[in-house]
Amino acid sequence: MFAGMLRGSTVVWLLMLAVLGALLVPGCGPSIPGHNGYRSGKQSPWRNPKAIKLNDENEGKADGELDYLSQRRAKWYAIDLPSPGDLQVTVEANPANDTGEFDLGMEILGAGNRVLAKGDLEDDDAHELTKSRALPGLETGRYLLHLWLQGRLDNSDYEVKVKFTPKASEVASDFPAQVVYLPPLALVPVIDDTPERPRGKPVVRRTPRKPREPRETVVESPSTRVPAKVLRATMSDKATKVVLSAGSDAGVANGWRGVVSGVQGASFTVSNVTQRTCTAVIVGVTAERVAGRTVVLTPQ
């Protein structure tokens, strides 16, 4: 009888342990990864981003998936603008398990990796699944889009949409300072005072013409000095890129040398020659000092 009671108590203890174990197991959450979400700290994914190509309507899109646990935390994209204009970037996230704390960070970078716009936990639209940023007045060139997960347990699909609106860049002009004043014009009377022609058939007297002597053909040597204007000046790092108002129609060719009038040390070499314009890079001079000034171009 005593042995039977002992066996009965043992069974009760085993059942209590099983129930306690069943209650404790659901309380264990998923394991939090100890890594930073990237495959290798030595990699630089921003140096080889995936390009988002613009179609005929200047629109482009891309999609993908990010997973912190599998070390796919971030993605980089490149957007190449063919001309100056405005850029609209919209990112839509579709997380696998959104508890209201999910946030997909985004930032748009320009020249020198300078952040032009961003959307993270510090902004008003934090935890929003759709984020949109507008960047007006951008110059021609490459811009980077960086997407990344903020939580260590996050996993999400996403879609990126970009819209580019080209705009003509403003060219500095000194109009009407260069317009020449008209000379004084002769006064014309209100009533026509031309004498009346006599009636009858007029007598025409013709004088014989002397034979013309052949003229000597004078071949002028091409000009070795071509003046031009600085149509546009853009500052980039420590150099200034300028667009000049002279091209191949004026005899200018790649490799010509030039100087900016009135600016010491502003010499350059001509490149990208078209029919009416050419470009150059001036080192050590700001865009404000050369904008709208006159330059002189000469062959090497």
Short mmCIF file of C-alpha atoms in Angstrom, two decimals:
data_model
loop_
_atom_site.label_atom_id
_atom_site.label_comp_id
_atom_site.label_asym_id
_atom_site.label_seq_id
_atom_site.Cartn_x
_atom_site.Cartn_y
_atom_site.Cartn_z
CA MET A 1 0.00 0.00 0.00
CA PHE A 2 2.85 2.37 0.89
CA ALA A 3 4.56 1.58 -2.42
CA GLY A 4 1.34 2.40 -4.27
CA MET A 5 1.05 5.79 -2.54
CA LEU A 6 4.72 6.54 -3.41
CA ARG A 7 4.12 5.74 -7.06
CA GLY A 8 1.02 7.96 -7.08
CA SER A 9 2.88 10.94 -5.62
CA THR A 10 5.68 10.52 -8.18
CA VAL A 11 3.16 10.64 -11.01
CA VAL A 12 1.65 13.86 -9.58
CA TRP A 13 5.09 15.52 -9.38
CA LEU A 14 5.90 14.54 -12.96
CA LEU A 15 2.58 16.02 -14.17
CA MET A 16 3.25 19.27 -12.26
CA LEU A 17 6.74 19.56 -13.83
CA ALA A 18 5.28 18.96 -17.31
CA VAL A 19 2.65 21.69 -16.80
CA LEU A 20 5.29 24.11 -15.46
CA GLY A 21 7.54 23.42 -18.48
CA ALA A 22 4.64 24.03 -20.88
CA LEU A 23 3.99 27.40 -19.21
CA LEU A 24 7.62 28.48 -19.37
CA VAL A 25 8.30 27.55 -23.02
CA PRO A 26 5.95 30.14 -24.66
CA GLY A 27 7.60 32.93 -22.66
CA CYS A 28 10.93 32.48 -24.51
CA GLY A 29 11.13 34.99 -27.39
CA PRO A 30 13.20 34.70 -30.59
CA SER A 31 16.95 35.00 -30.24
CA ILE A 32 18.30 38.47 -30.99
CA PRO A 33 21.27 38.42 -33.43
CA GLY A 34 24.54 39.72 -32.02
CA HIS A 35 25.94 40.94 -35.36
CA ASN A 36 25.40 44.37 -36.94
CA GLY A 37 23.37 43.10 -39.89
CA TYR A 38 26.18 43.34 -42.48
CA ARG A 39 28.15 40.47 -43.99
CA SER A 40 31.55 42.11 -43.59
CA GLY A 41 32.70 45.34 -42.01
CA LYS A 42 35.34 45.81 -44.73
CA GLN A 43 32.86 46.02 -47.60
CA SER A 44 31.75 49.36 -49.06
CA PRO A 45 28.40 48.70 -50.84
CA TRP A 46 27.91 52.40 -51.65
CA ARG A 47 30.83 52.19 -54.12
CA ASN A 48 28.95 49.70 -56.33
CA PRO A 49 25.24 50.61 -56.03
CA LYS A 50 22.50 49.22 -58.25
CA ALA A 51 21.34 51.86 -60.77
CA ILE A 52 17.66 52.82 -61.07
CA LYS A 53 17.21 53.63 -64.76
CA LEU A 54 14.76 56.32 -65.87
CA ASN A 55 12.35 55.54 -68.71
CA ASP A 56 11.06 57.90 -71.43
CA GLU A 57 8.75 59.53 -68.88
CA ASN A 58 11.69 60.12 -66.48
CA GLU A 59 10.35 57.55 -64.00
CA GLY A 60 12.05 54.53 -62.46
CA LYS A 61 11.47 51.90 -59.78
CA ALA A 62 13.15 49.03 -57.90
CA ASP A 63 12.15 46.45 -55.28
CA GLY A 64 13.77 43.92 -52.99
CA GLU A 65 13.88 42.39 -49.51
CA LEU A 66 15.88 43.24 -46.38
CA ASP A 67 16.51 40.83 -43.49
CA TYR A 68 18.60 41.77 -40.45
CA LEU A 69 19.00 38.17 -39.25
CA SER A 70 20.54 36.98 -42.56
CA GLN A 71 22.93 39.99 -42.65
CA ARG A 72 21.04 41.78 -45.42
CA ARG A 73 20.31 44.90 -43.43
CA ALA A 74 20.89 47.63 -46.06
CA LYS A 75 20.68 48.31 -49.81
CA TRP A 76 22.24 51.08 -51.96
CA TYR A 77 20.86 52.47 -55.24
CA ALA A 78 22.19 55.07 -57.72
CA ILE A 79 20.03 57.61 -59.58
CA ASP A 80 21.75 59.39 -62.53
CA LEU A 81 20.15 62.71 -63.52
CA PRO A 82 20.77 63.64 -67.20
CA SER A 83 20.11 67.36 -66.61
CA PRO A 84 19.23 69.81 -63.81
CA GLY A 85 15.76 69.40 -62.29
CA ASP A 86 13.61 68.15 -59.40
CA LEU A 87 13.65 64.61 -57.93
CA GLN A 88 10.85 62.81 -56.04
CA VAL A 89 11.69 59.54 -54.18
CA THR A 90 9.00 57.34 -52.56
CA VAL A 91 9.74 54.18 -50.52
CA GLU A 92 6.99 51.70 -49.55
CA ALA A 93 7.79 49.01 -46.93
CA ASN A 94 5.90 45.74 -46.30
CA PRO A 95 7.30 44.24 -43.05
CA ALA A 96 6.77 40.56 -42.21
CA ASN A 97 5.68 41.27 -38.60
CA ASP A 98 4.81 44.91 -37.94
CA THR A 99 4.04 45.62 -34.27
CA GLY A 100 3.92 49.37 -34.76
CA GLU A 101 7.63 49.82 -33.97
CA PHE A 102 8.97 48.90 -37.43
CA ASP A 103 10.83 51.62 -39.33
CA LEU A 104 12.68 51.47 -42.65
CA GLY A 105 15.35 54.18 -42.70
CA MET A 106 16.15 56.06 -45.90
CA GLU A 107 18.54 58.83 -46.96
CA ILE A 108 19.47 60.51 -50.26
CA LEU A 109 23.09 61.59 -50.74
CA GLY A 110 24.66 63.97 -53.25
CA ALA A 111 28.22 64.88 -54.23
CA GLY A 112 30.79 64.07 -51.56
CA ASN A 113 28.26 61.72 -49.86
CA ARG A 114 26.49 64.75 -48.38
CA VAL A 115 23.02 63.87 -47.02
CA LEU A 116 20.38 65.92 -48.88
CA ALA A 117 17.25 64.30 -47.37
CA LYS A 118 16.50 61.50 -44.89
CA GLY A 119 13.73 59.61 -43.11
CA ASP A 120 14.52 57.75 -39.87
CA LEU A 121 13.40 57.53 -36.23
CA GLU A 122 14.19 61.23 -35.68
CA ASP A 123 11.71 62.47 -38.33
CA ASP A 124 7.96 63.13 -38.09
CA ASP A 125 7.05 60.17 -40.33
CA ALA A 126 8.93 57.60 -38.21
CA HIS A 127 7.28 54.12 -38.22
CA GLU A 128 5.35 55.06 -41.38
CA LEU A 129 5.36 52.33 -44.04
CA THR A 130 5.40 54.89 -46.88
CA LYS A 131 7.95 57.71 -46.95
CA SER A 132 8.43 60.31 -49.66
CA ARG A 133 11.09 62.98 -50.13
CA ALA A 134 11.24 65.82 -52.72
CA LEU A 135 14.56 67.40 -53.74
CA PRO A 136 14.14 70.51 -55.95
CA GLY A 137 16.85 72.23 -57.98
CA LEU A 138 19.35 69.37 -58.31
CA GLU A 139 22.31 69.58 -60.69
CA THR A 140 23.25 67.00 -63.33
CA GLY A 141 25.04 63.96 -61.86
CA ARG A 142 24.75 60.82 -59.69
CA TYR A 143 22.75 60.64 -56.44
CA LEU A 144 22.67 57.71 -53.97
CA LEU A 145 19.67 56.19 -52.14
CA HIS A 146 20.43 54.27 -48.90
CA LEU A 147 17.82 51.96 -47.28
CA TRP A 148 18.40 50.15 -43.97
CA LEU A 149 16.52 48.26 -41.20
CA GLN A 150 16.52 49.84 -37.74
CA GLY A 151 15.51 46.81 -35.61
CA ARG A 152 17.56 43.63 -35.12
CA LEU A 153 14.51 41.40 -35.67
CA ASP A 154 13.16 43.27 -38.72
CA ASN A 155 12.41 41.70 -42.10
CA SER A 156 10.60 43.53 -44.89
CA ASP A 157 9.91 43.74 -48.60
CA TYR A 158 10.11 47.21 -50.16
CA GLU A 159 9.47 49.12 -53.40
CA VAL A 160 11.20 52.31 -54.55
CA LYS A 161 9.66 54.79 -57.02
CA VAL A 162 11.50 57.82 -58.42
CA LYS A 163 10.19 60.69 -60.56
CA PHE A 164 12.48 63.23 -62.26
CA THR A 165 11.26 66.58 -63.60
CA PRO A 166 13.93 68.30 -65.77
CA LYS A 167 14.23 72.08 -65.63
CA ALA A 168 16.33 74.48 -67.66
CA SER A 169 19.19 75.92 -65.64
CA GLU A 170 19.40 79.68 -65.28
CA VAL A 171 22.25 81.27 -67.22
CA ALA A 172 23.79 84.46 -65.89
CA SER A 173 23.17 87.34 -68.28
CA ASP A 174 24.21 91.00 -68.34
CA PHE A 175 21.38 92.03 -70.69
CA PRO A 176 20.80 94.88 -71.57
CA ALA A 177 24.21 96.24 -70.51
CA GLN A 178 25.84 94.95 -73.72
CA VAL A 179 23.16 96.29 -76.12
CA VAL A 180 24.52 99.06 -78.34
CA TYR A 181 22.53 102.31 -78.49
CA LEU A 182 21.17 103.23 -81.92
CA PRO A 183 22.61 106.35 -83.59
CA PRO A 184 20.34 109.37 -84.20
CA LEU A 185 17.96 108.61 -87.06
CA ALA A 186 16.93 111.02 -89.81
CA LEU A 187 13.57 112.70 -89.45
CA VAL A 188 10.96 111.57 -91.95
CA PRO A 189 8.20 114.10 -92.81
CA VAL A 190 4.60 113.07 -92.35
CA ILE A 191 3.71 114.07 -95.96
CA ASP A 192 5.61 112.47 -98.82
CA ASP A 193 7.60 115.26 -100.52
CA THR A 194 9.01 113.13 -103.34
CA PRO A 195 8.85 115.10 -106.67
CA GLU A 196 6.37 113.81 -109.20
CA ARG A 197 7.81 111.97 -112.17
CA PRO A 198 7.33 113.62 -115.57
CA ARG A 199 4.81 111.98 -117.84
CA GLY A 200 5.97 110.18 -120.93
CA LYS A 201 8.61 107.61 -121.51
CA PRO A 202 11.84 108.54 -119.79
CA VAL A 203 15.04 108.70 -121.80
CA VAL A 204 17.62 106.31 -120.50
CA ARG A 205 21.23 107.09 -121.23
CA ARG A 206 23.67 104.31 -120.82
CA THR A 207 27.36 104.73 -120.43
CA PRO A 208 29.68 101.93 -121.43
CA ARG A 209 31.15 100.02 -118.53
CA LYS A 210 34.82 99.46 -118.18
CA PRO A 211 35.92 95.85 -117.90
CA ARG A 212 36.49 94.80 -114.32
CA GLU A 213 39.93 93.82 -113.28
CA PRO A 214 40.22 90.50 -111.44
CA ARG A 215 40.52 90.92 -107.71
CA GLU A 216 43.26 89.29 -105.75
CA THR A 217 42.04 86.66 -103.33
CA VAL A 218 43.29 87.42 -99.87
CA VAL A 219 43.48 84.47 -97.54
CA GLU A 220 43.21 85.59 -93.96
CA SER A 221 45.01 83.63 -91.34
CA PRO A 222 42.76 82.11 -88.66
CA SER A 223 42.42 84.05 -85.44
CA THR A 224 44.57 82.81 -82.57
CA ARG A 225 42.53 84.60 -79.89
CA VAL A 226 38.85 83.82 -79.38
CA PRO A 227 36.90 85.81 -76.76
CA ALA A 228 34.03 84.11 -74.91
CA LYS A 229 31.70 84.54 -71.95
CA VAL A 230 31.24 82.37 -68.84
CA LEU A 231 27.63 81.21 -69.27
CA ARG A 232 27.47 79.04 -66.14
CA ALA A 233 29.80 78.43 -63.20
CA THR A 234 29.32 75.54 -60.73
CA MET A 235 31.45 75.02 -57.60
CA SER A 236 32.52 71.42 -56.81
CA ASP A 237 34.96 70.77 -53.92
CA LYS A 238 37.99 73.02 -54.59
CA ALA A 239 37.37 73.50 -58.33
CA THR A 240 34.84 75.38 -60.46
CA LYS A 241 33.29 73.93 -63.63
CA VAL A 242 32.41 76.57 -66.25
CA VAL A 243 30.48 76.54 -69.54
CA LEU A 244 31.83 78.99 -72.15
CA SER A 245 30.01 80.66 -75.08
CA ALA A 246 32.46 79.60 -77.84
CA GLY A 247 32.75 76.30 -79.69
CA SER A 248 33.93 74.68 -82.89
CA ASP A 249 32.09 77.28 -85.02
CA ALA A 250 34.58 79.84 -83.68
CA GLY A 251 37.56 77.54 -84.28
CA VAL A 252 37.89 76.32 -80.68
CA ALA A 253 39.08 72.73 -80.15
CA ASN A 254 39.79 70.41 -77.25
CA GLY A 255 43.10 71.19 -75.55
CA TRP A 256 43.00 74.98 -76.10
CA ARG A 257 44.15 77.12 -73.21
CA GLY A 258 42.20 79.98 -71.66
CA VAL A 259 42.34 82.64 -68.95
CA VAL A 260 39.60 84.60 -67.16
CA SER A 261 40.00 88.35 -67.58
CA GLY A 262 40.55 90.20 -64.31
CA VAL A 263 40.98 87.07 -62.14
CA GLN A 264 44.55 86.21 -61.18
CA GLY A 265 45.50 82.53 -61.51
CA ALA A 266 42.27 81.60 -63.35
CA SER A 267 43.78 79.61 -66.23
CA PHE A 268 42.32 76.39 -67.63
CA THR A 269 42.24 73.86 -70.48
CA VAL A 270 39.21 73.57 -72.80
CA SER A 271 37.28 70.26 -73.14
CA ASN A 272 33.90 68.91 -74.36
CA VAL A 273 33.78 71.28 -77.37
CA THR A 274 30.44 71.52 -79.22
CA GLN A 275 29.45 73.84 -82.09
CA ARG A 276 28.66 76.80 -79.82
CA THR A 277 29.96 75.94 -76.33
CA CYS A 278 32.80 74.27 -74.47
CA THR A 279 33.61 73.47 -70.83
CA ALA A 280 36.59 73.79 -68.52
CA VAL A 281 37.59 73.23 -64.88
CA ILE A 282 39.33 76.05 -62.95
CA VAL A 283 41.15 74.95 -59.80
CA GLY A 284 41.43 77.21 -56.74
CA VAL A 285 38.85 79.80 -57.87
CA THR A 286 35.26 80.10 -56.62
CA ALA A 287 32.25 80.23 -58.94
CA GLU A 288 31.33 83.73 -57.75
CA ARG A 289 34.64 85.17 -59.00
CA VAL A 290 34.32 83.90 -62.58
CA ALA A 291 30.52 83.93 -63.18
CA GLY A 292 29.61 86.20 -66.12
CA ARG A 293 33.21 87.24 -66.84
CA THR A 294 35.03 87.36 -70.19
CA VAL A 295 37.64 84.76 -71.09
CA VAL A 296 40.26 84.58 -73.87
CA LEU A 297 40.88 81.24 -75.61
CA THR A 298 44.07 80.43 -77.53
CA PRO A 299 45.54 77.28 -79.07
CA GLN A 300 48.27 75.44 -77.21
#
